[in-house]
Structures are given as C-alpha cells and as structure tokens.
Amino acid sequence: MAREAVIVGVGDVLLESGKVVGGGSVLQVQARAAKAALDDARISMGDVDGLLVAGMWGVPGPGQLPTVTLGEYLGIHPRFADSTNIGGSAFEAHVAHAAMAIERGYCDVALIVYGSTQKSERSRTLGGRPSILTMQFENIWGIPQPVGGYALAAMRHMHEFGTTQEQLAEIAVATRKWASLNPAATKRDLITIEDVMRSLPVSDPLKLLDCCLVTDGAGAVVMTSAENAKAHGSRPIHVRGFGEAHTHWSIAAMPDLARHTAAAMSGKAAFEMAGIGHDAIDLVECYDSFTITVLMTLEALGFCKRGEGGAFVAGQRTAPGGAFPMNTNGGGLSYCHPGMYGIFLLVEAVRQLRGEAGERQVAGVKTALVHGTGGTLSSGSTVILANH
Amino acid sequence: MGAQMTDTEYTKPLPVIDPGSKPFWDAAREHRLLIPRCNACGKFHFYPREFCPHCYSGDLEWTEASGNGEIYSFTIARMPAGPVFAPDVPYVIAMVALDEGPRMLSNLVVTDVEAVRIGDRVAVHFDDVTADVTLPKFKVIAAL
C-alpha cells in the first residue's frame, strides 16, 4: 500500500463587512491564509513542496501562471504544481490531485490556496465577459453572469418538477440560521421565506437572497502523508473518496438544464471510492452560489430523488437542529463568497470533523461530504472526509 | 427592442467573429440561420465546431435551419448585464430548442415579458444591429 494522504491544516482570513480585516493585496491575503493553515498543521513554509492554486486574480498578467507567481511570492520552489481551474469547485479537485501526488511520492507537503479581494476592489459586475470564441454566442444577449445561467436552470427545474420559489428560499433561510451561529459570517441577521420572496428581483426566478454574497476572502488547506502528519503531531483528517467532472461552460451546452450532470458524475465516483452509502454521511458542505445550486446538487449526489429536491429541503431540514446539517458556516449565501468558494467548504468540513466549530458544531460528526460546483453548473468535484 | 440602429448607436457587446464562426454570422447578415449538420450521424449542433460533438466526425455541412423552435427555458433580466443593457430592463434571455435539435441562447423580442412561458413556439427574427452584424433573435409565434 502506498502512502495515505491526509489533511492536516486549514486556514482563512477574517472579514469585516465582507472585506479582509487590515486590507491587503490579493497576494498578501493568500500568504496570510497559507501561513494560518501551515501553523495549524505545525508545518513550516519551507517544507511545502507541492502548490495548488486557482484564482481569477492578476489576469492578464502574473495570475496567468498562478502557482508560479504565488510560489515565488511565498519563497518556495515546489516540485509538484497544479493550477487546475474548473471554477469554484477547483479546490475539491485540488484535494484529489494532491492526494494522488502525495500517495505517489510526487510531493510530501501540498498547500492549496485561494484568495480574492474582489469586494475591496469593486471588480465584480454582472457583465463584461469578452464576446470571444464560445462566449460570442452567449455574452451578446445580455445574460447577467453568472446568475442568468443558474436562473435558466431554476426555471427549467420549476417547469419539469413543480419546484417552487418558496422551496428555494428554504435553503437561504436555513443557511442564514447557521451564519447567525458563526461570528465570522458576513450576514448574521435571521431572515424569513417572505424576506427572500420580497428581495430584489435579479434574474427570474432568482432574487437577491437566492444569490451568494460578493465578498473578499482567502483560505488554504495543507495535506501531507499520514506518517508525516504523525511526525509533526498534527491531527489528520482522512480523504476517503473523491471524484470530479465537467460538462460545459456555455449554458446552452449544458446536457440537461434540470440536472447537475457533473455533480452526479463526481458524487458517484466519490461514494464508490469511499465504499460507503449516503446514510454514513453526517454532514454536507455543498457549494451554494445560488439556492438552486444546492437543490440540484442534493438531487445529483443522490440524497434525494431527481425532482424531489424542493420537498427535501422544505421545513428547514438543513437548518441547525434539522435532520440534514448543511453549510454550517453560513455558506456562500451568508458567510462569504469571494468569487470561487470551494476552499471554504473544505475549511469548514475539517473544523467540524475536528470538533472546533464552536456554537455551530454539529454533534458526532465522523464523516463529511464536501461538494464544489464551478462555472454555470459546469463542473462538480466531490470529496468525502472522515476523522476516523 | 428590434429597432434598427446604426454602428454609432449600438454599444452592447458584439460577437468577435473568428474563422470557425464566420459562416454563421455571414448567413445571419443575409437573414439565414445556418448551423452545422453532421453527414456521418445526421445530427445538427450549435455553436459551430470543427468536429461533430455527438459522433466526432469531421464530415460537417453548413445547413439552413427552419428558424423555428420552442422555448426550453428563459429568464427575465430584472438587473442588467452591465450598464449598456440597463435601458432594456426587463428583457428576456431565452434558451431556444431549435426544431433541428440544438439549443441556442438568444433574446426574445416581446412586448409583454410576463407572458413568456416554457414551451412557447418561436421563430427567428433577425435584428440588424450594425452594418456588419445581424443577431438572430426570436419572436413568440404561438403561446403554449
């Protein structure tokens, strides 16, 4: 048996009103998150020999080669690099890639990093993607990006299955309840289904409170071999299974607008590798760029049948105290969403598995499923983590 | 929407036409909807590729589509995709399932955005937005 790869450190930076406390460039905030994760792992920067980075910063320019630029900035010379960018799900894929690299001996300590200062820079808009190549057939119609693509999916899901806007709102309300328990969350005031229904219409049927926040943020994850973790005295979280897939970027090329095909593929692969069933999952951290993202992901991962996501999330099932704890840090909807959110799903899952989540700690978490979605329901990557 | 405008007035994004897409946009300027059909598997696809995305054959032929289809999904933009679209709010972005099979994203030219439904029959409506570029939009011809 080859070496086993484990997660040994997580880190992030504090936000105030969605902005990084103390400010900083996008390189500074990534360095701070990386240092926090390495301190958590009791491993020094100089031991990092694998670097995995995806981002939207510095393009065109130094961000075109993000691992190369960040490696230089951190003062390290990695012998394994991965800048796979499949959207906000990239970081779950990075865990999979780092696990394979560590198991095969391509690196000993892998550092996965993400950072964005989009809120401070006010760089986020609903338009502005260049109308070149595949986007010459999409961008010209004035589709608000990325919400418009998710809105098209939501409309189709409602048409095929009778899913309601109130059912989508259940997700936003439940996620806000978790955020109210997280001192680091950006939005902590409780909301009602009526608040969601009455919030600003953005792209029918999605309204402002169906949409994730726009914030800064930075996070990092450190992985190493189980034996190295033991040598450093750090507490390992085991990677039991993973899978990834992508199907399209242009929304018109999505195989079925009412089905998150990439998540179905990645979830199936992760469950098969882990060799466990859905009833073994104690906690789900599910990418929530929009409420519809969550609903379609839960169906695709097989937690409920196709078309039954609306009924599944009804009655605040995913809220604190509910039968299906999910997005316990407050998610992209209420904690933070700095453009690509997937790293924070991992950070929260690890904290829950270690029992470090404070007031929002879910009792008895042994196995957690983390699922990232990127692009416009384009990519899915699933990781199953366990503390035993 | 749908009014003809001159080059100087049209400020929204235009397609950056490349060799792979030029036949489509050239035909659109002549008010023809031209999409690739694969001679190996018989299926149409859109947007145009170098090889058939269904069977991977390179034996493709530009074929005039009927221009008819139905609304597979749509959204009403209540907030614009950037300031240039602000005067159009609310406007409809529709995903049209062409009768030939492929789906196309486009705009619906409608007077009442609230009346649009999935399943409505639509027909292509060419909008000459500049001297060089004509956008294939759609109009509802039969509500569901």
XYZ file of C-alpha atoms in Angstrom:
532
model
C 0.000 0.000 0.000
C 1.244 3.428 -0.981
C 1.303 6.279 1.472
C -2.012 7.659 2.668
C -2.643 11.387 2.091
C -4.397 13.318 4.850
C -5.493 16.893 5.516
C -3.543 18.380 8.430
C -4.178 22.108 8.314
C -6.766 24.697 7.348
C -6.677 28.474 7.492
C -8.526 31.570 6.409
C -8.546 35.326 6.999
C -11.046 37.375 8.987
C -13.565 39.544 7.162
C -15.408 42.667 8.317
C -18.441 43.661 6.225
C -17.153 41.322 3.538
C -13.696 42.905 3.340
C -10.410 41.477 4.576
C -9.592 42.900 8.003
C -6.500 45.070 7.685
C -6.729 45.159 3.899
C -4.018 43.813 1.654
C -3.263 42.791 -1.886
C -4.537 39.514 -3.255
C -1.050 38.060 -2.758
C -0.857 39.250 0.847
C -4.197 37.719 1.781
C -3.265 34.393 0.179
C 0.033 34.380 2.059
C -1.801 35.017 5.359
C -4.271 32.168 4.746
C -1.404 29.855 3.756
C 0.550 30.725 6.910
C -2.514 30.147 9.079
C -3.076 26.707 7.550
C 0.599 25.755 7.920
C 0.640 26.928 11.550
C -2.471 24.827 12.115
C -0.616 21.846 10.621
C 2.577 22.621 12.603
C 4.488 22.525 9.325
C 6.784 25.303 8.093
C 6.533 27.063 4.731
C 9.941 25.700 3.781
C 8.582 22.139 3.867
C 5.953 22.843 1.216
C 6.911 21.073 -1.997
C 3.515 20.936 -3.686
C 1.476 24.052 -4.540
C -2.086 24.097 -5.864
C -3.665 27.423 -6.762
C -6.669 28.551 -8.790
C -7.895 32.087 -8.983
C -9.152 34.943 -11.054
C -6.591 37.497 -9.887
C -3.815 39.054 -11.939
C -5.218 38.231 -15.389
C -3.849 39.277 -17.793
C -0.510 39.310 -16.006
C 1.057 37.297 -13.186
C -2.167 35.421 -12.428
C -1.915 33.617 -15.746
C 0.563 31.278 -14.037
C -0.866 31.356 -10.522
C 1.223 28.639 -8.872
C 4.394 30.058 -10.376
C 3.640 33.569 -9.173
C 2.427 32.551 -5.733
C 5.333 30.116 -5.260
C 7.739 32.952 -5.995
C 5.892 35.280 -3.621
C 5.946 32.707 -0.803
C 9.604 31.920 -1.406
C 9.162 28.237 -2.182
C 10.261 26.006 -5.064
C 7.556 23.344 -5.496
C 8.262 20.100 -7.321
C 4.555 19.466 -7.812
C 2.141 22.153 -9.054
C -1.479 22.142 -10.100
C -3.421 25.175 -11.263
C -6.463 23.236 -12.421
C -9.248 25.760 -12.735
C -12.711 24.297 -13.181
C -14.387 27.159 -11.307
C -15.270 27.322 -7.627
C -15.035 23.532 -7.408
C -11.318 23.634 -8.240
C -10.218 23.193 -4.617
C -12.053 19.912 -4.070
C -10.332 18.719 -7.244
C -7.040 20.005 -5.812
C -7.527 17.810 -2.736
C -7.950 14.824 -5.041
C -4.917 15.746 -7.134
C -2.769 16.438 -4.071
C -3.834 13.123 -2.543
C -2.722 11.281 -5.675
C 0.556 13.226 -5.789
C 1.337 12.534 -2.117
C 0.408 8.868 -2.400
C 2.686 8.505 -5.424
C 5.510 10.462 -3.790
C 5.462 13.470 -6.137
C 5.351 15.727 -3.106
C 5.325 15.448 0.684
C 3.511 18.612 1.749
C 0.838 20.092 -0.503
C -0.516 23.603 0.020
C -3.852 24.527 -1.599
C -4.561 28.280 -1.637
C -7.249 30.672 -2.783
C -7.675 34.402 -2.312
C -9.683 37.263 -3.702
C -10.038 40.946 -2.934
C -12.957 41.459 -5.346
C -15.101 43.290 -2.785
C -12.387 45.763 -1.794
C -11.513 46.312 -5.456
C -15.179 46.554 -6.516
C -14.178 44.442 -9.501
C -17.279 42.247 -9.713
C -20.002 43.013 -12.278
C -22.900 41.110 -13.851
C -21.472 41.641 -17.340
C -18.195 42.239 -19.037
C -17.016 38.818 -20.168
C -15.398 39.270 -23.584
C -17.508 38.029 -26.508
C -14.788 35.839 -27.961
C -14.694 32.175 -29.012
C -17.526 30.261 -27.307
C -18.762 33.379 -25.493
C -19.580 35.156 -28.772
C -22.788 33.089 -28.690
C -23.674 33.868 -25.077
C -22.399 37.219 -23.888
C -24.098 39.240 -26.650
C -27.598 38.583 -25.286
C -27.063 40.473 -22.046
C -27.309 37.455 -19.784
C -26.315 38.590 -16.271
C -23.286 36.497 -15.327
C -23.235 34.095 -13.684
C -26.740 34.381 -12.208
C -28.527 34.204 -15.568
C -27.376 30.679 -16.331
C -28.482 29.475 -12.897
C -31.796 31.264 -13.424
C -32.330 29.353 -16.679
C -31.670 26.102 -14.813
C -34.021 27.086 -11.976
C -36.785 27.986 -14.420
C -36.439 24.629 -16.167
C -36.357 22.738 -12.849
C -39.539 24.511 -11.737
C -41.166 23.682 -15.071
C -40.283 19.988 -15.025
C -40.779 19.191 -11.355
C -43.016 21.882 -9.903
C -40.239 23.178 -7.663
C -41.316 26.455 -6.066
C -39.522 29.686 -5.262
C -40.524 29.185 -1.623
C -38.693 25.844 -1.589
C -35.568 27.563 -2.930
C -35.990 30.211 -0.236
C -35.935 27.483 2.453
C -32.251 26.993 1.645
C -31.404 30.683 2.058
C -33.296 30.869 5.358
C -31.682 27.720 6.796
C -28.203 28.787 5.713
C -28.667 32.178 7.402
C -29.532 30.399 10.661
C -26.131 28.666 10.513
C -24.457 32.012 9.754
C -26.072 33.520 12.840
C -24.035 30.978 14.850
C -20.759 31.878 13.111
C -19.083 35.068 14.381
C -17.015 35.228 11.171
C -20.058 35.283 8.867
C -20.805 38.414 6.863
C -24.633 38.264 7.123
C -25.917 37.099 10.514
C -29.411 38.588 10.866
C -32.113 35.940 10.559
C -34.368 36.084 7.504
C -37.731 34.544 6.610
C -39.025 32.903 3.448
C -41.078 36.038 2.892
C -37.896 38.161 3.105
C -36.368 36.057 0.330
C -39.525 36.236 -1.798
C -39.659 40.021 -1.416
C -35.951 40.632 -2.038
C -34.780 42.449 -5.149
C -35.548 40.518 -8.363
C -32.298 39.838 -10.221
C -32.900 37.275 -12.960
C -36.218 35.413 -12.740
C -36.857 33.316 -10.745
C -33.780 34.219 -8.668
C -33.854 37.145 -6.284
C -31.116 38.843 -4.318
C -31.419 36.497 -1.313
C -31.198 33.450 -3.621
C -27.735 34.685 -4.607
C -24.412 34.328 -2.851
C -22.643 37.289 -1.334
C -19.886 39.218 -3.054
C -17.005 39.431 -0.573
C -13.242 39.204 -0.244
C -11.721 36.116 1.273
C -8.793 33.750 1.416
C -8.419 30.178 2.535
C -5.873 27.390 2.498
C -5.610 23.662 3.108
C -2.441 21.678 3.911
C -2.074 17.998 3.094
C 0.688 15.523 3.769
C 1.212 11.812 4.274
C -0.251 10.107 7.341
C 3.237 9.265 8.611
C 4.439 12.852 8.162
C 1.318 14.070 9.998
C 2.203 11.785 12.878
C 5.798 13.056 12.928
C 4.566 16.665 13.160
C 1.978 15.821 15.795
C -0.840 17.147 13.664
C -4.287 15.600 13.710
C -5.172 14.007 10.382
C -8.462 14.160 8.524
C -8.709 11.242 6.118
C -9.667 11.557 2.462
C -11.970 8.581 1.862
C -13.150 9.291 -1.656
C -13.169 11.848 -4.432
C -14.419 12.471 -7.942
C -14.612 15.279 -10.454
C -16.271 16.020 -13.790
C -17.173 18.866 -16.085
C -19.696 19.015 -18.891
C -19.928 22.512 -20.428
C -19.326 26.198 -19.862
C -21.721 27.761 -22.354
C -25.098 27.381 -20.683
C -26.670 26.269 -23.998
C -24.287 23.291 -23.977
C -25.429 22.033 -20.554
C -26.643 18.474 -21.197
C -29.890 18.885 -19.216
C -30.746 22.189 -17.548
C -32.726 20.482 -14.802
C -29.939 18.072 -13.870
C -26.480 18.789 -12.411
C -24.757 16.138 -14.507
C -21.212 16.970 -13.366
C -22.206 16.584 -9.711
C -23.914 13.274 -10.446
C -20.682 12.020 -12.004
C -18.321 13.313 -9.309
C -20.574 12.210 -6.467
C -20.938 8.682 -7.808
C -17.164 8.359 -8.158
C -16.558 9.666 -4.611
C -19.108 7.343 -2.991
C -17.726 4.368 -4.905
C -14.159 5.121 -3.845
C -15.202 5.622 -0.215
C -17.235 2.428 -0.305
C -19.977 3.934 1.854
C -23.613 4.843 1.403
C -25.480 8.109 1.924
C -26.562 7.135 5.440
C -22.899 7.195 6.530
C -22.664 10.942 5.803
C -23.114 13.047 8.961
C -22.603 16.476 7.415
C -22.721 18.024 3.943
C -20.863 21.127 2.859
C -22.432 21.935 -0.511
C -21.462 24.761 -2.856
C -24.188 27.403 -2.662
C -23.523 30.037 -5.291
C -27.315 30.194 -5.576
C -30.151 28.389 -3.825
C -30.848 26.386 -6.994
C -27.235 25.164 -6.985
C -27.828 23.424 -3.665
C -31.166 21.916 -4.627
C -29.851 20.456 -7.882
C -26.643 19.231 -6.204
C -28.525 17.340 -3.468
C -30.511 15.562 -6.184
C -27.417 14.850 -8.273
C -25.498 13.448 -5.300
C -28.409 11.113 -4.602
C -29.519 12.453 -1.208
C -33.000 12.609 -2.716
C -34.543 11.544 -5.987
C -34.437 13.642 -9.124
C -37.054 16.370 -8.952
C -37.595 15.924 -5.214
C -35.040 18.476 -4.024
C -37.744 21.028 -3.257
C -39.570 18.695 -0.911
C -36.261 17.526 0.579
C -35.178 20.978 1.770
C -38.673 22.006 2.941
C -39.419 22.508 6.620
C -35.909 23.812 7.359
C -34.421 20.338 7.084
C -30.905 21.737 6.511
C -31.035 24.299 9.364
C -29.422 23.958 12.814
C -31.303 21.198 14.611
C -32.643 19.818 11.327
C -32.218 16.265 10.110
C -29.667 17.211 7.434
C -26.992 19.648 8.685
C -25.526 21.501 5.721
C -23.389 24.571 5.070
C -22.742 25.039 8.741
C -20.528 28.133 8.419
C -23.325 30.055 6.704
C -22.206 29.163 3.199
C -21.634 31.342 0.193
C -25.126 32.713 0.774
C -24.342 34.239 4.188
C -20.730 33.620 5.329
C -18.615 34.781 2.397
C -18.238 34.296 -1.343
C -15.051 35.684 -2.847
C -15.709 34.532 -6.416
C -14.556 30.935 -6.027
C -15.912 29.487 -2.800
C -14.793 25.844 -2.763
C -11.824 26.235 -0.393
C -14.150 27.371 2.430
C -16.264 24.213 2.161
C -13.120 22.226 2.945
C -12.047 24.515 5.778
C -15.459 24.212 7.466
C -15.707 20.439 6.977
C -12.300 19.969 8.619
C -13.237 22.215 11.559
C -16.469 20.281 12.062
C -14.678 16.927 11.821
C -12.228 18.127 14.473
C -14.984 19.440 16.724
C -13.648 23.012 16.523
C -16.760 24.735 15.171
C -17.898 26.384 18.395
C -21.563 27.266 18.693
C -22.350 25.806 15.285
C -20.639 22.457 15.974
C -22.703 19.502 14.782
C -22.577 16.710 17.375
C -20.935 13.431 16.485
C -19.638 14.262 13.004
C -17.477 11.406 11.766
C -17.872 11.595 8.009
C -18.499 14.694 5.882
C -19.214 15.146 2.213
C -17.850 18.269 0.535
C -19.095 19.190 -2.913
C -17.917 22.039 -5.108
C -19.703 23.347 -8.194
C -17.996 25.616 -10.697
C -18.848 27.722 -13.715
C -22.553 27.600 -14.530
C -23.341 24.167 -13.072
C -20.401 23.281 -15.320
C -18.159 21.290 -13.045
C -18.536 19.175 -9.967
C -15.967 17.834 -7.569
C -16.786 15.808 -4.513
C -14.613 14.829 -1.569
C -15.590 12.540 1.302
C -13.648 13.247 4.507
C -13.553 11.354 7.787
C -11.957 11.769 11.225
C -11.597 8.034 11.826
C -36.214 46.144 -28.957
C -35.724 45.119 -32.543
C -35.381 48.614 -33.968
C -32.609 49.019 -36.496
C -29.665 51.021 -35.284
C -26.543 52.407 -36.810
C -22.989 51.491 -35.861
C -22.547 54.518 -33.685
C -25.644 53.782 -31.613
C -25.013 50.117 -30.810
C -22.935 49.908 -27.634
C -23.733 46.364 -26.472
C -21.233 43.552 -26.870
C -20.838 42.249 -30.400
C -19.548 38.829 -31.352
C -15.826 38.735 -32.064
C -16.157 36.739 -35.264
C -13.483 34.125 -35.944
C -12.864 31.688 -38.814
C -14.936 28.998 -37.110
C -17.980 31.211 -36.688
C -17.773 33.397 -39.823
C -20.158 31.306 -41.982
C -22.817 31.558 -39.260
C -22.532 35.326 -38.930
C -22.240 35.855 -42.713
C -25.502 33.950 -43.183
C -27.185 35.827 -40.340
C -26.399 39.071 -42.172
C -28.384 37.593 -45.083
C -31.174 36.664 -42.649
C -30.495 32.956 -42.871
C -29.949 30.709 -39.829
C -27.079 28.451 -40.857
C -25.959 25.675 -38.499
C -23.698 22.648 -38.953
C -25.163 19.214 -39.675
C -23.064 16.073 -39.442
C -23.207 13.872 -42.528
C -21.995 10.883 -40.507
C -24.622 10.817 -37.735
C -27.196 13.190 -39.191
C -27.342 15.377 -36.090
C -27.155 19.164 -36.001
C -25.114 21.059 -33.465
C -24.663 24.625 -32.272
C -22.424 26.593 -31.757
C -20.306 25.504 -34.729
C -17.400 23.125 -34.032
C -14.551 21.646 -36.073
C -15.770 18.111 -35.335
C -19.258 16.821 -34.538
C -19.717 16.899 -30.731
C -22.081 13.893 -30.980
C -20.029 11.407 -33.043
C -16.710 13.303 -33.530
C -16.845 13.098 -37.349
C -15.309 15.918 -39.354
C -17.836 15.486 -42.159
C -19.910 18.567 -41.379
C -22.071 20.652 -43.657
C -23.483 24.114 -43.080
C -27.249 23.695 -43.373
C -30.047 26.239 -43.304
C -32.271 25.702 -40.274
C -36.008 26.338 -40.286
C -35.613 29.093 -37.729
C -38.431 27.527 -35.716
C -38.290 26.068 -32.260
C -39.675 26.292 -28.771
C -38.640 27.907 -25.526
C -36.707 25.329 -23.479
C -36.048 27.797 -20.678
C -35.861 31.543 -20.164
C -35.099 34.206 -17.615
C -36.264 37.777 -17.309
C -33.302 40.023 -16.522
C -34.508 42.444 -13.834
C -30.958 43.717 -13.392
C -28.840 44.371 -16.481
C -25.689 42.565 -17.563
C -23.759 45.799 -17.294
C -24.833 49.410 -17.888
C -25.266 49.029 -21.669
C -28.229 46.700 -21.117
C -29.847 48.911 -18.449
C -32.290 50.642 -20.837
C -33.727 47.244 -21.866
C -34.670 46.026 -18.356
C -36.776 43.929 -18.049
C -35.666 41.825 -21.012
C -35.888 38.143 -21.839
C -32.967 35.793 -22.411
C -34.331 32.575 -23.824
C -32.821 29.201 -24.490
C -34.497 28.062 -27.676
C -34.619 24.394 -28.654
C -34.487 24.538 -32.444
C -36.676 22.046 -34.308
C -33.413 20.634 -35.720
C -32.272 19.733 -32.171
C -29.620 22.130 -30.889
C -30.266 24.744 -28.243
C -29.407 28.405 -28.815
C -29.280 31.240 -26.367
C -30.921 34.409 -27.664
C -33.205 37.295 -26.825
C -36.953 37.214 -27.203
C -38.476 40.214 -28.915
C -41.667 40.624 -26.895
C -43.937 43.399 -25.693
C -45.037 41.597 -22.507
C -42.175 39.805 -20.768
C -44.548 38.436 -18.120
C -46.463 36.390 -20.720
C -43.482 34.253 -21.788
C -43.735 30.534 -20.963
C -41.550 27.481 -21.433
C -42.942 25.581 -24.424
C -43.997 28.665 -26.402
C -43.342 28.230 -30.136
C -40.871 30.768 -31.510
C -39.467 31.816 -34.881
C -36.187 33.528 -35.660
C -36.280 37.311 -36.021
C -33.137 38.863 -37.457
C -32.025 42.141 -35.902
C -29.503 44.129 -37.977
C -27.777 45.795 -35.045
C -24.857 47.167 -37.095
C -23.917 47.240 -40.763
C -21.758 44.148 -40.203
C -23.586 42.183 -37.538
C -27.087 40.746 -37.510
C -28.267 38.996 -34.356
C -30.707 36.084 -34.651
C -33.330 36.870 -32.020
C -36.687 35.123 -31.649
C -40.373 36.046 -31.516
C -43.183 34.036 -29.986
C -45.471 32.768 -32.755
C -47.739 30.592 -30.634
C -48.080 30.788 -26.894
C -48.335 27.448 -25.114
